Short mmCIF file of C-alpha atoms in Angstrom, two decimals:
data_model
loop_
_atom_site.label_atom_id
_atom_site.label_comp_id
_atom_site.label_asym_id
_atom_site.label_seq_id
_atom_site.Cartn_x
_atom_site.Cartn_y
_atom_site.Cartn_z
CA MET A 1 35.02 -15.24 2.33
CA ARG A 2 34.83 -12.03 4.28
CA ARG A 3 33.37 -10.32 1.22
CA ILE A 4 30.76 -13.03 0.89
CA MET A 5 29.85 -12.70 4.56
CA ALA A 6 29.74 -8.90 4.26
CA SER A 7 27.43 -9.16 1.26
CA ALA A 8 25.09 -11.39 3.24
CA VAL A 9 25.05 -8.99 6.18
CA VAL A 10 24.44 -5.97 3.93
CA GLY A 11 21.63 -7.80 2.15
CA LEU A 12 20.02 -8.69 5.46
CA ALA A 13 20.31 -5.10 6.66
CA LEU A 14 18.67 -3.81 3.51
CA ALA A 15 15.89 -6.35 3.82
CA MET A 16 15.29 -5.31 7.41
CA GLY A 17 15.08 -1.67 6.36
CA GLY A 18 17.42 0.40 8.46
CA ALA A 19 16.18 3.84 7.47
CA GLY A 20 15.03 6.17 10.23
CA PRO A 21 11.81 8.20 10.32
CA ALA A 22 11.20 10.19 7.15
CA ILE A 23 11.12 13.96 7.28
CA ALA A 24 8.34 15.73 5.38
CA ALA A 25 8.52 19.23 3.97
CA GLU A 26 9.54 22.00 6.34
CA GLY A 27 11.09 19.57 8.81
CA VAL A 28 7.89 17.82 9.92
CA GLU A 29 8.69 14.26 10.99
CA ILE A 30 6.40 11.61 9.56
CA PRO A 31 5.33 9.22 12.33
CA SER A 32 6.51 5.66 11.78
CA GLN A 33 3.81 3.01 11.55
CA SER A 34 3.91 -0.74 12.01
CA TRP A 35 2.95 -2.58 8.81
CA SER A 36 2.42 -6.27 8.23
CA PHE A 37 4.75 -6.06 5.22
CA ASP A 38 7.67 -4.53 7.12
CA GLY A 39 10.91 -6.46 7.57
CA PRO A 40 12.40 -9.39 5.66
CA PHE A 41 9.58 -11.75 6.62
CA GLY A 42 6.71 -9.28 6.24
CA THR A 43 3.73 -10.06 4.03
CA PHE A 44 0.67 -8.14 2.95
CA ASP A 45 -2.29 -8.55 5.27
CA ARG A 46 -4.91 -9.85 2.82
CA ALA A 47 -7.87 -8.69 4.91
CA GLU A 48 -6.41 -5.17 5.14
CA ALA A 49 -5.63 -5.08 1.43
CA GLN A 50 -9.13 -6.25 0.48
CA ARG A 51 -10.69 -3.60 2.70
CA GLY A 52 -8.30 -1.09 1.13
CA LEU A 53 -9.50 -2.07 -2.32
CA GLN A 54 -13.05 -1.34 -1.17
CA VAL A 55 -12.00 2.12 0.08
CA TYR A 56 -10.25 2.80 -3.21
CA GLN A 57 -13.20 1.66 -5.31
CA GLU A 58 -15.91 3.43 -3.33
CA ASN A 59 -14.03 6.66 -2.68
CA CYS A 60 -10.62 7.20 -4.28
CA SER A 61 -11.40 5.84 -7.76
CA SER A 62 -13.72 8.74 -8.55
CA CYS A 63 -10.64 10.95 -8.97
CA HIS A 64 -7.50 8.80 -8.89
CA SER A 65 -6.47 6.22 -11.48
CA LEU A 66 -4.60 2.96 -10.93
CA ARG A 67 -3.24 2.55 -14.43
CA LEU A 68 -0.51 -0.02 -13.81
CA VAL A 69 -2.69 -2.63 -12.10
CA SER A 70 -4.87 -5.17 -13.91
CA TYR A 71 -8.00 -6.62 -12.38
CA ARG A 72 -6.59 -10.14 -12.74
CA ASN A 73 -3.71 -9.18 -10.43
CA LEU A 74 -6.23 -9.28 -7.59
CA THR A 75 -5.83 -13.07 -7.46
CA ALA A 76 -2.75 -12.34 -5.34
CA LEU A 77 -5.04 -10.83 -2.69
CA GLY A 78 -7.21 -13.93 -2.46
CA TYR A 79 -9.99 -13.07 -4.90
CA SER A 80 -11.52 -15.84 -7.00
CA ASP A 81 -11.90 -15.60 -10.78
CA ALA A 82 -15.64 -15.02 -10.36
CA GLN A 83 -15.08 -12.22 -7.85
CA ILE A 84 -12.55 -10.54 -10.12
CA GLN A 85 -14.92 -10.81 -13.06
CA ALA A 86 -17.64 -9.16 -10.98
CA ILE A 87 -15.30 -6.35 -9.84
CA ALA A 88 -14.11 -5.67 -13.38
CA SER A 89 -17.58 -5.75 -14.94
CA GLU A 90 -18.70 -2.83 -12.76
CA LYS A 91 -16.73 -0.54 -15.11
CA ASP A 92 -17.05 0.07 -18.85
CA VAL A 93 -14.16 0.51 -21.25
CA THR A 94 -13.95 1.81 -24.79
CA ASP A 95 -12.97 -0.92 -27.26
CA GLY A 96 -12.87 -1.39 -30.99
CA PRO A 97 -13.09 -0.71 -33.73
CA ASP A 98 -15.82 -3.21 -34.55
CA ASP A 99 -16.52 -4.68 -37.99
CA GLU A 100 -18.02 -1.35 -39.05
CA GLY A 101 -15.05 0.66 -37.84
CA GLU A 102 -16.86 2.08 -34.80
CA MET A 103 -15.60 2.21 -31.25
CA PHE A 104 -17.91 0.73 -28.63
CA GLU A 105 -18.36 0.37 -24.90
CA ARG A 106 -18.11 -2.98 -23.13
CA PRO A 107 -17.80 -4.17 -19.52
CA ALA A 108 -14.20 -4.38 -18.33
CA ARG A 109 -12.55 -7.79 -18.28
CA PRO A 110 -10.07 -9.25 -15.77
CA SER A 111 -7.29 -8.68 -18.32
CA ASP A 112 -7.99 -4.93 -18.43
CA ARG A 113 -6.17 -2.39 -16.33
CA PHE A 114 -8.18 -0.61 -13.63
CA VAL A 115 -10.46 1.78 -15.49
CA SER A 116 -9.47 5.43 -15.04
CA PRO A 117 -12.14 7.88 -13.86
CA PHE A 118 -11.42 10.29 -16.73
CA PRO A 119 -10.91 9.67 -20.46
CA ASN A 120 -7.70 11.73 -20.53
CA ASP A 121 -5.51 14.04 -18.46
CA ASN A 122 -7.12 17.23 -19.74
CA ALA A 123 -10.54 16.00 -18.63
CA ALA A 124 -9.11 15.12 -15.21
CA ILE A 125 -7.56 18.58 -14.83
CA ALA A 126 -10.75 20.33 -15.93
CA ALA A 127 -12.85 18.34 -13.49
CA ASN A 128 -10.56 19.12 -10.56
CA GLY A 129 -10.18 22.85 -10.77
CA GLY A 130 -6.91 22.79 -12.68
CA ALA A 131 -5.18 20.17 -10.51
CA MET A 132 -4.22 16.77 -11.88
CA PRO A 133 -5.08 13.97 -9.41
CA PRO A 134 -2.01 11.72 -9.27
CA ASP A 135 -2.18 8.13 -10.40
CA LEU A 136 -1.93 5.90 -7.32
CA SER A 137 -0.20 2.89 -8.88
CA LEU A 138 3.23 3.83 -7.47
CA ILE A 139 2.23 6.40 -4.87
CA THR A 140 3.93 4.58 -1.97
CA LYS A 141 7.17 4.36 -3.97
CA SER A 142 7.19 7.89 -5.33
CA ARG A 143 6.89 9.73 -2.00
CA ILE A 144 9.53 10.07 0.70
CA GLY A 145 8.30 8.04 3.63
CA GLY A 146 6.33 5.64 1.44
CA PRO A 147 3.42 4.02 3.29
CA ASP A 148 4.06 6.10 6.41
CA TYR A 149 3.74 9.31 4.41
CA LEU A 150 0.52 8.21 2.69
CA TYR A 151 -1.04 7.21 6.00
CA ALA A 152 0.07 10.50 7.58
CA LEU A 153 -1.34 12.49 4.68
CA LEU A 154 -4.73 10.77 4.88
CA THR A 155 -4.98 11.33 8.63
CA GLY A 156 -3.17 14.69 8.78
CA TYR A 157 -6.05 17.03 7.96
CA GLU A 158 -7.00 19.61 10.57
CA GLU A 159 -10.26 21.55 10.66
CA GLU A 160 -8.50 24.82 11.45
CA PRO A 161 -4.94 25.85 10.52
CA PRO A 162 -2.63 27.41 13.11
CA ALA A 163 -3.49 31.01 13.89
CA ASP A 164 -0.39 32.33 12.13
CA PHE A 165 -0.96 30.28 8.96
CA ASP A 166 -2.55 31.99 5.94
CA LEU A 167 -4.67 29.33 4.20
CA PRO A 168 -5.89 30.33 0.71
CA ASP A 169 -9.53 29.90 -0.23
CA GLY A 170 -10.29 26.43 -1.58
CA ALA A 171 -7.29 24.86 0.16
CA TYR A 172 -7.19 22.57 3.18
CA TYR A 173 -4.64 22.41 5.96
CA ASN A 174 -2.66 19.18 6.21
CA GLU A 175 0.17 18.74 8.68
CA TYR A 176 2.22 16.48 6.41
CA PHE A 177 1.61 17.85 2.91
CA PRO A 178 4.43 20.06 1.54
CA GLY A 179 3.51 23.63 2.35
CA HIS A 180 0.65 22.33 4.54
CA GLN A 181 -1.99 23.45 2.04
CA ILE A 182 -3.62 20.88 -0.22
CA ALA A 183 -6.36 21.19 -2.82
CA MET A 184 -7.87 17.77 -2.09
CA PRO A 185 -10.63 17.86 0.54
CA PRO A 186 -10.31 15.37 3.41
CA PRO A 187 -11.00 12.09 1.58
CA LEU A 188 -11.94 10.01 4.62
CA PHE A 189 -14.46 10.34 7.41
CA ASP A 190 -15.85 7.80 9.84
CA ASP A 191 -18.29 5.25 8.37
CA LEU A 192 -17.51 6.31 4.82
CA VAL A 193 -17.75 2.65 3.79
CA GLU A 194 -19.39 -0.41 5.30
CA TYR A 195 -16.90 -3.22 5.57
CA ALA A 196 -18.26 -6.67 4.77
CA ASP A 197 -16.23 -8.22 7.60
CA GLY A 198 -17.72 -5.87 10.18
CA THR A 199 -14.52 -3.92 10.85
CA PRO A 200 -15.35 -0.41 12.15
CA ALA A 201 -14.70 2.05 9.31
CA THR A 202 -12.83 4.71 11.24
CA VAL A 203 -10.57 7.22 9.48
CA ASP A 204 -7.54 5.53 11.01
CA GLN A 205 -8.64 2.06 9.86
CA MET A 206 -9.55 3.14 6.33
CA ALA A 207 -6.26 5.04 5.96
CA ARG A 208 -4.34 1.96 7.09
CA ASP A 209 -6.32 -0.36 4.80
CA VAL A 210 -6.02 1.72 1.64
CA THR A 211 -2.31 2.30 2.34
CA THR A 212 -1.79 -1.47 2.54
CA PHE A 213 -3.68 -1.97 -0.72
CA LEU A 214 -1.71 0.73 -2.53
CA SER A 215 1.57 -0.62 -1.13
CA TRP A 216 0.67 -3.97 -2.67
CA ALA A 217 -0.28 -2.25 -5.95
CA ALA A 218 3.13 -0.57 -6.05
CA SER A 219 5.10 -3.73 -5.19
CA PRO A 220 3.02 -6.84 -5.97
CA GLU A 221 6.25 -8.84 -6.28
CA MET A 222 7.47 -7.87 -2.80
CA GLU A 223 6.73 -11.17 -1.06
CA GLU A 224 8.41 -13.21 -3.78
CA ARG A 225 11.38 -10.83 -3.77
CA LYS A 226 11.80 -11.19 0.00
CA THR A 227 11.57 -14.97 -0.20
CA THR A 228 14.23 -15.02 -2.92
CA GLY A 229 16.44 -12.64 -0.94
CA ILE A 230 16.26 -14.79 2.19
CA LYS A 231 17.16 -17.89 0.18
CA VAL A 232 20.15 -16.09 -1.33
CA ILE A 233 21.35 -14.91 2.08
CA LEU A 234 21.04 -18.42 3.51
CA PHE A 235 22.91 -19.80 0.53
CA LEU A 236 25.73 -17.27 1.00
CA LEU A 237 25.98 -18.04 4.71
CA ILE A 238 26.15 -21.78 4.07
CA LEU A 239 28.67 -21.26 1.27
CA THR A 240 30.78 -19.12 3.58
CA GLY A 241 30.81 -21.87 6.19
CA LEU A 242 31.75 -24.53 3.62
CA LEU A 243 34.53 -22.40 2.18
CA TYR A 244 35.88 -21.72 5.65
CA ALA A 245 35.82 -25.43 6.53
CA TYR A 246 37.50 -26.26 3.22
CA LYS A 247 40.19 -23.66 3.86
CA ARG A 248 40.87 -25.09 7.33
CA LYS A 249 41.21 -28.58 5.85
CA ILE A 250 43.54 -27.48 3.04
CA TRP A 251 45.84 -25.48 5.32
CA ALA A 252 45.65 -27.72 8.38
CA ASP A 253 49.03 -29.39 7.72
CA LEU A 254 50.79 -26.06 7.23
CA HIS A 255 50.00 -24.63 10.67
#
Protein backbone atom coordinates (compact mmCIF):
# COMPACT_ATOMS: atom_id res chain seq x y z
CA MET A 1 0.00 0.00 0.00
CA ARG A 2 2.82 2.36 0.80
CA ARG A 3 4.32 1.65 -2.62
CA ILE A 4 1.01 2.41 -4.28
CA MET A 5 0.71 5.67 -2.35
CA ALA A 6 4.33 6.56 -3.18
CA SER A 7 3.70 5.92 -6.86
CA ALA A 8 0.71 8.24 -6.77
CA VAL A 9 2.70 10.98 -5.06
CA VAL A 10 5.61 10.62 -7.49
CA GLY A 11 3.22 10.74 -10.44
CA LEU A 12 1.60 13.88 -9.08
CA ALA A 13 4.99 15.50 -8.54
CA LEU A 14 6.03 14.73 -12.08
CA ALA A 15 2.78 16.10 -13.43
CA MET A 16 3.25 19.29 -11.44
CA GLY A 17 6.77 19.68 -12.85
CA GLY A 18 9.21 20.16 -10.03
CA ALA A 19 12.22 21.22 -12.08
CA GLY A 20 13.85 24.54 -11.25
CA PRO A 21 14.84 27.28 -13.69
CA ALA A 22 16.85 26.01 -16.64
CA ILE A 23 20.41 27.17 -17.14
CA ALA A 24 21.47 28.16 -20.66
CA ALA A 25 24.99 28.00 -22.02
CA GLU A 26 27.70 29.74 -20.02
CA GLY A 27 25.60 29.78 -16.87
CA VAL A 28 22.90 32.20 -18.04
CA GLU A 29 19.65 31.46 -16.23
CA ILE A 30 16.59 31.25 -18.45
CA PRO A 31 13.74 33.25 -16.90
CA SER A 32 10.75 31.12 -15.97
CA GLN A 33 7.46 32.03 -17.62
CA SER A 34 3.88 31.27 -16.71
CA TRP A 35 2.15 29.16 -19.38
CA SER A 36 -1.47 28.11 -19.63
CA PHE A 37 -0.31 24.52 -20.19
CA ASP A 38 1.81 24.34 -17.03
CA GLY A 39 0.88 21.98 -14.21
CA PRO A 40 -1.30 18.87 -14.11
CA PHE A 41 -4.46 20.77 -15.05
CA GLY A 42 -2.90 23.07 -17.65
CA THR A 43 -4.31 23.28 -21.18
CA PHE A 44 -3.26 25.07 -24.32
CA ASP A 45 -4.73 28.54 -24.66
CA ARG A 46 -6.50 28.21 -28.03
CA ALA A 47 -6.44 31.94 -28.76
CA GLU A 48 -2.69 32.09 -28.08
CA ALA A 49 -2.03 29.00 -30.18
CA GLN A 50 -4.07 30.34 -33.12
CA ARG A 51 -2.21 33.64 -33.00
CA GLY A 52 1.03 31.64 -32.80
CA LEU A 53 0.07 29.75 -35.94
CA GLN A 54 -0.37 33.10 -37.69
CA VAL A 55 3.10 34.22 -36.56
CA TYR A 56 4.57 30.94 -37.78
CA GLN A 57 2.83 31.12 -41.15
CA GLU A 58 3.55 34.77 -41.87
CA ASN A 59 7.10 34.86 -40.56
CA CYS A 60 8.75 31.63 -39.41
CA SER A 61 7.56 29.34 -42.22
CA SER A 62 9.72 31.11 -44.80
CA CYS A 63 12.76 29.37 -43.27
CA HIS A 64 11.62 26.77 -40.75
CA SER A 65 9.71 23.59 -41.50
CA LEU A 66 7.09 21.85 -39.36
CA ARG A 67 7.42 18.39 -40.84
CA LEU A 68 5.72 16.32 -38.15
CA VAL A 69 2.43 18.25 -38.08
CA SER A 70 -0.45 17.74 -40.52
CA TYR A 71 -2.89 20.49 -41.39
CA ARG A 72 -5.79 18.36 -40.18
CA ASN A 73 -4.26 18.32 -36.69
CA LEU A 74 -5.36 21.95 -36.40
CA THR A 75 -8.86 20.75 -35.50
CA ALA A 76 -7.47 20.40 -31.97
CA LEU A 77 -6.94 24.17 -31.88
CA GLY A 78 -10.55 24.93 -32.79
CA TYR A 79 -10.31 25.30 -36.56
CA SER A 80 -13.19 24.09 -38.72
CA ASP A 81 -12.72 21.76 -41.70
CA ALA A 82 -13.29 24.68 -44.07
CA GLN A 83 -10.70 26.83 -42.30
CA ILE A 84 -8.15 24.02 -42.38
CA GLN A 85 -8.82 23.45 -46.07
CA ALA A 86 -8.23 27.15 -46.71
CA ILE A 87 -4.99 27.17 -44.68
CA ALA A 88 -3.66 24.09 -46.46
CA SER A 89 -4.59 25.27 -49.96
CA GLU A 90 -2.34 28.32 -49.60
CA LYS A 91 0.63 26.00 -50.22
CA ASP A 92 1.47 23.76 -53.18
CA VAL A 93 2.95 20.29 -52.94
CA THR A 94 4.58 18.03 -55.48
CA ASP A 95 2.51 14.91 -56.17
CA GLY A 96 2.43 12.11 -58.68
CA PRO A 97 3.28 10.52 -60.87
CA ASP A 98 0.19 11.08 -62.98
CA ASP A 99 -1.10 8.73 -65.70
CA GLU A 100 1.74 9.89 -67.96
CA GLY A 101 4.40 9.31 -65.32
CA GLU A 102 4.94 13.01 -64.63
CA MET A 103 5.10 14.71 -61.26
CA PHE A 104 2.78 17.66 -60.79
CA GLU A 105 1.95 20.48 -58.41
CA ARG A 106 -1.34 20.65 -56.51
CA PRO A 107 -2.72 22.64 -53.57
CA ALA A 108 -1.99 21.04 -50.21
CA ARG A 109 -4.76 19.06 -48.55
CA PRO A 110 -5.67 18.78 -44.85
CA SER A 111 -4.08 15.31 -44.82
CA ASP A 112 -0.70 16.71 -45.91
CA ARG A 113 2.05 17.66 -43.51
CA PHE A 114 2.91 21.36 -43.25
CA VAL A 115 4.70 22.22 -46.48
CA SER A 116 8.42 22.86 -45.99
CA PRO A 117 9.87 26.11 -47.34
CA PHE A 118 12.64 24.29 -49.22
CA PRO A 119 12.55 21.18 -51.42
CA ASN A 120 15.45 19.56 -49.54
CA ASP A 121 18.09 20.19 -46.88
CA ASN A 122 20.78 21.22 -49.35
CA ALA A 123 18.51 23.92 -50.76
CA ALA A 124 17.77 25.13 -47.22
CA ILE A 125 21.48 25.31 -46.37
CA ALA A 126 22.32 27.12 -49.60
CA ALA A 127 19.58 29.68 -49.05
CA ASN A 128 20.71 30.43 -45.49
CA GLY A 129 24.40 31.03 -45.91
CA GLY A 130 25.47 27.53 -44.99
CA ALA A 131 23.27 27.19 -41.89
CA MET A 132 20.44 24.67 -41.71
CA PRO A 133 17.30 26.21 -40.17
CA PRO A 134 16.03 23.67 -37.62
CA ASP A 135 12.67 22.03 -38.04
CA LEU A 136 10.32 23.40 -35.37
CA SER A 137 8.11 20.35 -34.85
CA LEU A 138 9.87 19.33 -31.62
CA ILE A 139 11.77 22.50 -30.82
CA THR A 140 10.27 22.91 -27.34
CA LYS A 141 11.18 19.31 -26.48
CA SER A 142 14.68 19.31 -27.93
CA ARG A 143 16.03 22.33 -26.05
CA ILE A 144 16.86 22.57 -22.35
CA GLY A 145 14.30 24.88 -20.84
CA GLY A 146 11.64 24.00 -23.41
CA PRO A 147 9.09 26.78 -23.89
CA ASP A 148 10.96 29.11 -21.53
CA TYR A 149 14.11 28.79 -23.62
CA LEU A 150 12.30 29.41 -26.91
CA TYR A 151 10.58 32.49 -25.50
CA ALA A 152 13.88 33.75 -24.08
CA LEU A 153 15.64 33.20 -27.39
CA LEU A 154 13.00 35.11 -29.35
CA THR A 155 13.11 38.05 -26.95
CA GLY A 156 16.82 37.87 -26.06
CA TYR A 157 18.28 39.83 -28.97
CA GLU A 158 20.23 42.98 -28.14
CA GLU A 159 21.11 45.73 -30.60
CA GLU A 160 24.66 46.01 -29.28
CA PRO A 161 26.77 43.28 -27.62
CA PRO A 162 28.68 43.99 -24.41
CA ALA A 163 31.79 46.08 -24.95
CA ASP A 164 34.11 43.14 -24.25
CA PHE A 165 32.29 40.75 -26.60
CA ASP A 166 33.74 40.15 -30.08
CA LEU A 167 30.76 39.62 -32.40
CA PRO A 168 31.68 38.26 -35.86
CA ASP A 169 30.30 39.89 -38.99
CA GLY A 170 26.92 38.50 -39.98
CA ALA A 171 26.12 37.32 -36.45
CA TYR A 172 23.68 38.74 -33.92
CA TYR A 173 24.01 38.95 -30.16
CA ASN A 174 21.48 36.95 -28.16
CA GLU A 175 21.65 36.69 -24.40
CA TYR A 176 20.31 33.13 -24.27
CA PHE A 177 21.77 31.46 -27.36
CA PRO A 178 24.82 29.23 -26.69
CA GLY A 179 27.88 31.38 -27.25
CA HIS A 180 25.60 34.44 -27.50
CA GLN A 181 26.14 34.74 -31.25
CA ILE A 182 23.43 33.54 -33.61
CA ALA A 183 23.18 33.62 -37.40
CA MET A 184 19.42 34.20 -37.44
CA PRO A 185 18.45 37.89 -37.50
CA PRO A 186 15.90 39.02 -34.90
CA PRO A 187 12.75 37.31 -36.21
CA LEU A 188 10.21 39.49 -34.42
CA PHE A 189 9.53 43.20 -34.23
CA ASP A 190 6.48 45.13 -33.12
CA ASP A 191 3.48 45.03 -35.48
CA LEU A 192 5.05 42.31 -37.61
CA VAL A 193 1.60 40.76 -37.99
CA GLU A 194 -1.94 42.07 -37.63
CA TYR A 195 -3.92 39.85 -35.32
CA ALA A 196 -7.52 39.26 -36.34
CA ASP A 197 -8.68 39.48 -32.71
CA GLY A 198 -7.12 42.90 -32.24
CA THR A 199 -4.40 41.79 -29.82
CA PRO A 200 -1.41 44.19 -29.98
CA ALA A 201 1.39 42.45 -31.89
CA THR A 202 4.29 43.27 -29.59
CA VAL A 203 7.49 41.23 -29.64
CA ASP A 204 6.61 39.83 -26.21
CA GLN A 205 3.10 38.82 -27.31
CA MET A 206 4.20 37.24 -30.59
CA ALA A 207 7.00 35.33 -28.84
CA ARG A 208 4.52 34.01 -26.28
CA ASP A 209 1.95 33.10 -28.94
CA VAL A 210 4.31 31.25 -31.26
CA THR A 211 5.87 29.44 -28.28
CA THR A 212 2.42 28.22 -27.25
CA PHE A 213 1.70 27.06 -30.80
CA LEU A 214 5.02 25.21 -31.09
CA SER A 215 4.55 23.66 -27.65
CA TRP A 216 1.24 22.27 -28.89
CA ALA A 217 2.91 21.07 -32.12
CA ALA A 218 5.52 19.19 -30.06
CA SER A 219 2.99 17.64 -27.65
CA PRO A 220 -0.50 17.63 -29.20
CA GLU A 221 -1.43 14.74 -26.90
CA MET A 222 -0.49 16.63 -23.73
CA GLU A 223 -4.01 17.44 -22.54
CA GLU A 224 -5.21 13.87 -23.02
CA ARG A 225 -2.08 12.56 -21.30
CA LYS A 226 -2.65 14.82 -18.29
CA THR A 227 -6.31 13.81 -18.06
CA THR A 228 -5.33 10.14 -18.13
CA GLY A 229 -2.60 10.70 -15.54
CA ILE A 230 -4.99 12.43 -13.14
CA LYS A 231 -7.50 9.59 -13.51
CA VAL A 232 -4.78 7.04 -12.76
CA ILE A 233 -3.63 8.95 -9.69
CA LEU A 234 -7.19 9.21 -8.39
CA PHE A 235 -7.68 5.51 -9.01
CA LEU A 236 -4.50 4.67 -7.08
CA LEU A 237 -5.51 6.88 -4.17
CA ILE A 238 -8.96 5.31 -3.99
CA LEU A 239 -7.47 1.82 -4.30
CA THR A 240 -5.04 2.63 -1.50
CA GLY A 241 -7.90 3.69 0.75
CA LEU A 242 -9.91 0.55 -0.05
CA LEU A 243 -6.94 -1.72 0.57
CA TYR A 244 -6.23 0.00 3.86
CA ALA A 245 -9.86 -0.35 4.96
CA TYR A 246 -9.85 -4.00 3.90
CA LYS A 247 -6.65 -4.63 5.85
CA ARG A 248 -8.15 -3.04 8.97
CA LYS A 249 -11.24 -5.24 8.65
CA ILE A 250 -9.24 -8.45 8.12
CA TRP A 251 -6.89 -7.84 11.04
CA ALA A 252 -9.37 -6.17 13.39
CA ASP A 253 -9.92 -9.32 15.50
CA LEU A 254 -6.18 -9.93 15.90
CA HIS A 255 -5.38 -6.61 17.59
